[in-house]
Short mmCIF file of C-alpha atoms in Angstrom, two decimals:
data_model
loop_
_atom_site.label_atom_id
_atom_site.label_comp_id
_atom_site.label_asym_id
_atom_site.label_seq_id
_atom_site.Cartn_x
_atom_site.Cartn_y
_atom_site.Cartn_z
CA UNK A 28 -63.61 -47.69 25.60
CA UNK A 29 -62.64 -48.35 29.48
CA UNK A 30 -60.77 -45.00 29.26
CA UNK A 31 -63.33 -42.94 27.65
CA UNK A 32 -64.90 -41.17 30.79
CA UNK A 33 -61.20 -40.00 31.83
CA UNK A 34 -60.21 -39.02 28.12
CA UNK A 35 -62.96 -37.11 27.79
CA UNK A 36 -63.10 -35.34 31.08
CA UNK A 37 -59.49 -34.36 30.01
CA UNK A 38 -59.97 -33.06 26.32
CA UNK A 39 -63.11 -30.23 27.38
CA UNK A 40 -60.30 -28.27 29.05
CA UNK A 41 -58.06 -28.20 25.76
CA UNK A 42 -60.71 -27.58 22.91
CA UNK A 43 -62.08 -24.14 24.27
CA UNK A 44 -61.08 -21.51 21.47
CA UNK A 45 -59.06 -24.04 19.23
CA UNK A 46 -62.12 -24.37 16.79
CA UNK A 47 -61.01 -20.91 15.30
CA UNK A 48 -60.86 -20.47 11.19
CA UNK A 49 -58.04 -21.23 9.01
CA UNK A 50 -55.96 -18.99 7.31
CA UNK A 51 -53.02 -20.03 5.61
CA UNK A 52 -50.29 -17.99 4.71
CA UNK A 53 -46.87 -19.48 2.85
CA UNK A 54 -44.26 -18.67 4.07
CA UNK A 55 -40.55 -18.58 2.61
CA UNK A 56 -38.08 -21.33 4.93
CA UNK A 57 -35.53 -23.57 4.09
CA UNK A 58 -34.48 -26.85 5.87
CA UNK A 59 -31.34 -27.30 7.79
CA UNK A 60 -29.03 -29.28 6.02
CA UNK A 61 -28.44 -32.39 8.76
CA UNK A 62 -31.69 -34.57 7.97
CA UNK A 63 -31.33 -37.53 9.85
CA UNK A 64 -33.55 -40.32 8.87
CA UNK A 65 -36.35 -41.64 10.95
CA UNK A 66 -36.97 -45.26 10.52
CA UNK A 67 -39.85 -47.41 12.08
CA UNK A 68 -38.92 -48.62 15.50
CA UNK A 69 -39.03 -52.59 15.96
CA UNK A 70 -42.28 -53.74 16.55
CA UNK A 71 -43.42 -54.17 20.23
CA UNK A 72 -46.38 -55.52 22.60
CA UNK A 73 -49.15 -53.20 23.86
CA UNK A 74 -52.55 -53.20 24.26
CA UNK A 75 -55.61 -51.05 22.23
CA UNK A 76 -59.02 -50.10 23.69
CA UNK A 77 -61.24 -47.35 21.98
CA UNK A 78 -63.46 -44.28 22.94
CA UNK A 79 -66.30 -42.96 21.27
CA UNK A 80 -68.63 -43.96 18.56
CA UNK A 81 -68.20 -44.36 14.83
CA UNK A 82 -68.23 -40.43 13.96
CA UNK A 83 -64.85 -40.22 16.32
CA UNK A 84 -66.84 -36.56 17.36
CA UNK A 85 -65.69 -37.48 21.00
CA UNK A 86 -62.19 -37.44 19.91
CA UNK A 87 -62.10 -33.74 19.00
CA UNK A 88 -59.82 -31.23 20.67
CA UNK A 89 -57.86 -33.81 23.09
CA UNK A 90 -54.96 -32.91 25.26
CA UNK A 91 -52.50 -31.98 22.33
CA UNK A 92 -54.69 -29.15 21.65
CA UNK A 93 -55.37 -29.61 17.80
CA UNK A 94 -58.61 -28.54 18.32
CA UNK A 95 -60.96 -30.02 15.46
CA UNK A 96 -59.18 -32.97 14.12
CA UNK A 97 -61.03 -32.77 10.49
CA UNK A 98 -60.16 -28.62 10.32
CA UNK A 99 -56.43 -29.86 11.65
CA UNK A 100 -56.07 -32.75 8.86
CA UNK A 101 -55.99 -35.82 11.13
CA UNK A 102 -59.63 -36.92 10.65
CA UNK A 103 -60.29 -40.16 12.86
CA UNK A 104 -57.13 -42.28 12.27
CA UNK A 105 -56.11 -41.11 15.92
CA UNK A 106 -55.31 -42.25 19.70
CA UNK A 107 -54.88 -41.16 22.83
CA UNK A 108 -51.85 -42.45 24.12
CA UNK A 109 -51.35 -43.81 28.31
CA UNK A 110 -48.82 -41.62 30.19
CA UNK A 111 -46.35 -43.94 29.63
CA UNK A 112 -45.94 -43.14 26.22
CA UNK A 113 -47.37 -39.54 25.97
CA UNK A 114 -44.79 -38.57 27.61
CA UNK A 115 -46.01 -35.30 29.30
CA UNK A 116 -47.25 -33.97 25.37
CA UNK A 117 -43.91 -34.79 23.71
CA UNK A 118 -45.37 -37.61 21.78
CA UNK A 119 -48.19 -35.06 20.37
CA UNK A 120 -48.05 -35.94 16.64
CA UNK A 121 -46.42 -38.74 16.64
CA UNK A 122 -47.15 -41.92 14.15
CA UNK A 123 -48.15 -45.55 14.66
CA UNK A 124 -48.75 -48.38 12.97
CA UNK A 125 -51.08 -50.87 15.09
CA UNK A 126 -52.11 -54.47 14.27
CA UNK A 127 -54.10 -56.85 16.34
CA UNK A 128 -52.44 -59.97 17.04
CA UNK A 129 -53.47 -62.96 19.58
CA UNK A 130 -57.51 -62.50 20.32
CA UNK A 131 -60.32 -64.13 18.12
CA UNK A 132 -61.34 -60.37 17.97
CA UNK A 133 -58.69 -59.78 15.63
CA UNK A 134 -59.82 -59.71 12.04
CA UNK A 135 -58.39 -62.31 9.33
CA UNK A 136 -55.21 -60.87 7.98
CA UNK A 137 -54.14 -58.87 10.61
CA UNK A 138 -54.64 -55.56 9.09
CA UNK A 139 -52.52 -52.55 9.98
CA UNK A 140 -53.94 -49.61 10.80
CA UNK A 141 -51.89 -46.10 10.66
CA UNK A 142 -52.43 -43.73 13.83
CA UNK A 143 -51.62 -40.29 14.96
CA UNK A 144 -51.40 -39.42 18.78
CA UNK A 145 -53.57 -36.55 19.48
CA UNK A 146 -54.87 -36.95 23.28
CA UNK A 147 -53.67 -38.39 26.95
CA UNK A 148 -54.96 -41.31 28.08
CA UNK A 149 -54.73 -40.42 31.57
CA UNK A 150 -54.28 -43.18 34.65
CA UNK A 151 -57.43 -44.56 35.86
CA UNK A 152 -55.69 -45.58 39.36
CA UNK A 153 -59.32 -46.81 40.77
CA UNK A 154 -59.61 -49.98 38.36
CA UNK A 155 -56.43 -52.16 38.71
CA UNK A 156 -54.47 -52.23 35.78
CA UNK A 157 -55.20 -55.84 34.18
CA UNK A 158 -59.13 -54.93 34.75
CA UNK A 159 -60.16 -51.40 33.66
CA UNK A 160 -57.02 -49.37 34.53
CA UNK A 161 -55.98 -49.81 31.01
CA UNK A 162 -53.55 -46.62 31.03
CA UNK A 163 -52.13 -47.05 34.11
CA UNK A 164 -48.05 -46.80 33.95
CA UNK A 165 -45.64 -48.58 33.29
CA UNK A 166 -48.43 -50.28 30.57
CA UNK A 167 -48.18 -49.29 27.15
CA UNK A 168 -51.50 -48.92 25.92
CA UNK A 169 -53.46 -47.42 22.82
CA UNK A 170 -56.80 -45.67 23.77
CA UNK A 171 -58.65 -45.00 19.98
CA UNK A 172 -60.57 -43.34 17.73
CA UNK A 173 -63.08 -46.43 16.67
CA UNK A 174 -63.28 -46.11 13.68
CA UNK A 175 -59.20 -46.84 13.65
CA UNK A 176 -60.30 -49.68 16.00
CA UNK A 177 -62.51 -51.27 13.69
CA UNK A 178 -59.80 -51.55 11.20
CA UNK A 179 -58.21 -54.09 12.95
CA UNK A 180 -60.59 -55.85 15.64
CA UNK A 181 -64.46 -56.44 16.00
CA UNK A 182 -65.33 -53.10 18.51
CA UNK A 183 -67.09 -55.95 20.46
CA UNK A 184 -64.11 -57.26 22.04
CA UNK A 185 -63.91 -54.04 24.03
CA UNK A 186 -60.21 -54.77 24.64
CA UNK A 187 -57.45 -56.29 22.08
CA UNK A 188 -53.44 -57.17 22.12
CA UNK A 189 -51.51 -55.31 19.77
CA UNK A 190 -48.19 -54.88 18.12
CA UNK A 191 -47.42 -51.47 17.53
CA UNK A 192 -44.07 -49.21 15.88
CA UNK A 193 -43.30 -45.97 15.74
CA UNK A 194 -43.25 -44.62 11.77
CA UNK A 195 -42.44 -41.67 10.12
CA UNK A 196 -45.07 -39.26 9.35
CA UNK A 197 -46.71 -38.33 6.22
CA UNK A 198 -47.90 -35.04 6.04
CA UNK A 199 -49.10 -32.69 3.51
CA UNK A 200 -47.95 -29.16 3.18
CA UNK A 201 -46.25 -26.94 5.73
CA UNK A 202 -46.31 -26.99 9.42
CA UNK A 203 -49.65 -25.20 11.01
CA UNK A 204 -49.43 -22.76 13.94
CA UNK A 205 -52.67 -21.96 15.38
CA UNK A 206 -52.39 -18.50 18.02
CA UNK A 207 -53.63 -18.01 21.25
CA UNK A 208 -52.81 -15.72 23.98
CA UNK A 209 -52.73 -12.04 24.66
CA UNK A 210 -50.89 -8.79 23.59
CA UNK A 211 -47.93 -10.25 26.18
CA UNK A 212 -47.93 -13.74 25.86
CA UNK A 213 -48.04 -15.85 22.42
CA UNK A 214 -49.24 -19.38 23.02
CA UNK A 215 -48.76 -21.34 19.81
CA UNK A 216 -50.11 -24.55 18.91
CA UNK A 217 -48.09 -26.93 16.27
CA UNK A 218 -49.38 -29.38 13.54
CA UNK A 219 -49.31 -31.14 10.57
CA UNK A 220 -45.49 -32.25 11.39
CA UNK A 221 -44.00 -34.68 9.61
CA UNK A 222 -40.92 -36.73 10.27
CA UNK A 223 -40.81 -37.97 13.47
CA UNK A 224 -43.89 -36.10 14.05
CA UNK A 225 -43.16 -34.24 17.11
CA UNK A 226 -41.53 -30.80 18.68
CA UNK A 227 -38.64 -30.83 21.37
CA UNK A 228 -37.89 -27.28 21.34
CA UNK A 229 -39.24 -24.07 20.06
CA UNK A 230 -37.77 -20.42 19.03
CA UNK A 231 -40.04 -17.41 17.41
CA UNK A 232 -38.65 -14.22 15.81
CA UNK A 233 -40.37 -11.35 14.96
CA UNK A 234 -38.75 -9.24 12.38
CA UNK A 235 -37.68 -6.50 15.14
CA UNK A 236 -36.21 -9.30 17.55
CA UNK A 237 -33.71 -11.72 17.98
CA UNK A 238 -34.72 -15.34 18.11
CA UNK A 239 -36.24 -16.48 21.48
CA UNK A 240 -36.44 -19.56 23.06
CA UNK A 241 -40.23 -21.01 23.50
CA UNK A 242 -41.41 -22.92 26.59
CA UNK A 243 -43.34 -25.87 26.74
CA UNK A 244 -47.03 -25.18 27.69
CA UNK A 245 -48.91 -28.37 27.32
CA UNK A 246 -49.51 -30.63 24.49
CA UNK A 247 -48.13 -29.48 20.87
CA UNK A 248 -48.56 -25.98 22.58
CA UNK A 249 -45.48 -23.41 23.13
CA UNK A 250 -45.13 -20.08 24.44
CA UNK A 251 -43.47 -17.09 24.31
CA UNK A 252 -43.81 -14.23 26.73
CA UNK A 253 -43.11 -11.25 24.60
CA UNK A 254 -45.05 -8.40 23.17
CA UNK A 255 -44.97 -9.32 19.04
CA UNK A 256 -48.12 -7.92 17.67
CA UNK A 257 -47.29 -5.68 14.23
CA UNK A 258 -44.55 -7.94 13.75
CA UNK A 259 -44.28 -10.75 11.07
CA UNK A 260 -43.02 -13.95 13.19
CA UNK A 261 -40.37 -16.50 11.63
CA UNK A 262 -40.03 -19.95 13.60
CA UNK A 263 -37.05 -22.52 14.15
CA UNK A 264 -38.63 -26.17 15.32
CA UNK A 265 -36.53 -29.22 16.42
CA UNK A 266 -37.91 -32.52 16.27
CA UNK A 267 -38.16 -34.43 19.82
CA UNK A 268 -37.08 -37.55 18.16
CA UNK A 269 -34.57 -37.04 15.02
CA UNK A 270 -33.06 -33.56 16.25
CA UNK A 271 -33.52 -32.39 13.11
CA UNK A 272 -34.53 -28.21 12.80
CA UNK A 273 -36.35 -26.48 9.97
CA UNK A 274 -36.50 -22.94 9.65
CA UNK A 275 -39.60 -20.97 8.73
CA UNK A 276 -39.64 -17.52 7.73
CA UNK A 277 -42.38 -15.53 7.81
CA UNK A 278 -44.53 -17.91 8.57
CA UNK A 279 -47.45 -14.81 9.72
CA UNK A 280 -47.64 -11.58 8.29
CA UNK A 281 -47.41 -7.95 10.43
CA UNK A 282 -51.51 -7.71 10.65
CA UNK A 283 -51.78 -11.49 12.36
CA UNK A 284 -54.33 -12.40 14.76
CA UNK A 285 -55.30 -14.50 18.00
CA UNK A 286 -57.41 -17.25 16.93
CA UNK A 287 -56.10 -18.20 13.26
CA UNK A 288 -53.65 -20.65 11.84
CA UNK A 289 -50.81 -20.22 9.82
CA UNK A 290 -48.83 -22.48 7.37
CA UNK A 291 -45.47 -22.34 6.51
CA UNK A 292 -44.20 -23.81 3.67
CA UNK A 293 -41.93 -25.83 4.96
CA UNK A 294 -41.76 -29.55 6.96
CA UNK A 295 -39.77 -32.39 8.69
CA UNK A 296 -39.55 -35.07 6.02
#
């Protein structure tokens, strides 16, 4: 809610061109055969503010770059996440479970509410940090859809204390890769990972090159610069968190274009 000016300001930049159709193409990859096993990280303090109204419509695109949040399969249990903890788009996708705990906001029960990060909540360096600066570092702060607020505190309160953990995520299907770029440069947008959620490093192959190494744009986003149109494109993903890779093999056929998304058939678990 404090943060909502600065998180939106932020997310018009990333949504241009990311609310291109689907396509989804299967795609024939196996797992590597280390799978190490993300567990929930202790619990720990933070605080959890929210942005937008009840539709979560302000929440679309963000700085993770996954566009429209409904099309991408995250719907409204999302939150943007202070520096701290974004850290610089490597936390894109991750998983949280949130609870209020020590405000009369906090609803009867203490209901836990399930999260995925999908946008910055960037430093607000005007507002000290106790009284509006909300995501300024070294705090640890949640910055949410409301609905996902209003699972766990009356919206009223403007501002709660939380206890929050890192959990493993639960996705559906194959990992997503949404194009962008040019006939020289591939930038490629990742989503619907599960595990730990999130992408430390990135190779493509087209089936007339090697494997190459992706860098890290922004966000969930990588990019290659190499000429790959008329070739069907393999990837190899490595989790930020667990290590763990997954290979996935033609993942987008020879005809593929700029401005869809393709699904492999394969995922962290």
């Amino acid at each position: 809610m404090a943060s909502s000016f600065y998180s939106q300001t932020l997310t018009f930049f990333f949504i241009l061109g990311m609310l291109a159709t689907s396509v989804r193409v299967t795609a024939v990859g196996y797992k590597s055969l280390a799978k190490p096993i993300f567990r929930p990280s202790p619990w720990s303090q933070a605080h959890a503010t929210f942005y937008g109204d009840e539709s979560a419509s302000e929440t679309m695109g963000g700085a993770c770059g996954y566009g429209n949040l409904f099309n991408s399969g995250y719907g409204t249990g999302t939150t943007a996440l202070s520096s701290t903890l974004f850290k610089h788009g490597y936390a894109c996708g991750t998983c949280y479970q949130i609870r209020c705990m020590g405000s009369k906001a906090c609803f009867r029960g203490f209901p836990i509410t399930t999260v995925t990060a999908t946008n910055l909540c960037p430093p607000n360096w005007s507002k000290d940090s106790n009284n509006g600066g909300w995501c300024n570092p070294p705090r640890t702060h949640f910055d949410m859809s409301k609905p996902a607020f209003m699972k766990i505190a009356n919206w009223k309160a403007g501002i709660v204390p939380v206890m929050f953990r890192r959990v493993p995520c639960m996705k559906k299907g194959g990992v997503r890769f949404s194009f962008q770029g040019n006939g020289y440069w591939l930038l490629v947008y990742v989503m619907n990972v599960g595990g730990g959620g999130d992408i430390g490093s990135m190779w493509v192959k087209g089936c007339k090159t090697g494997w190459i190494r992706m860098s890290h744009n922004w966000g969930a986003s990588y990019q290659a610069f190499a000429t790959l149109s008329g070739q069907s494109l393999s990837f190899k993903l490595t989790s930020y968190t667990t290590r763990q890779t997954i290979l996935a093999f033609n993942v987008a056929p020879l005809n593929w274009r700029f401005g869809l998304t393709y699904q492999s058939s394969v995922n962290f678990s």
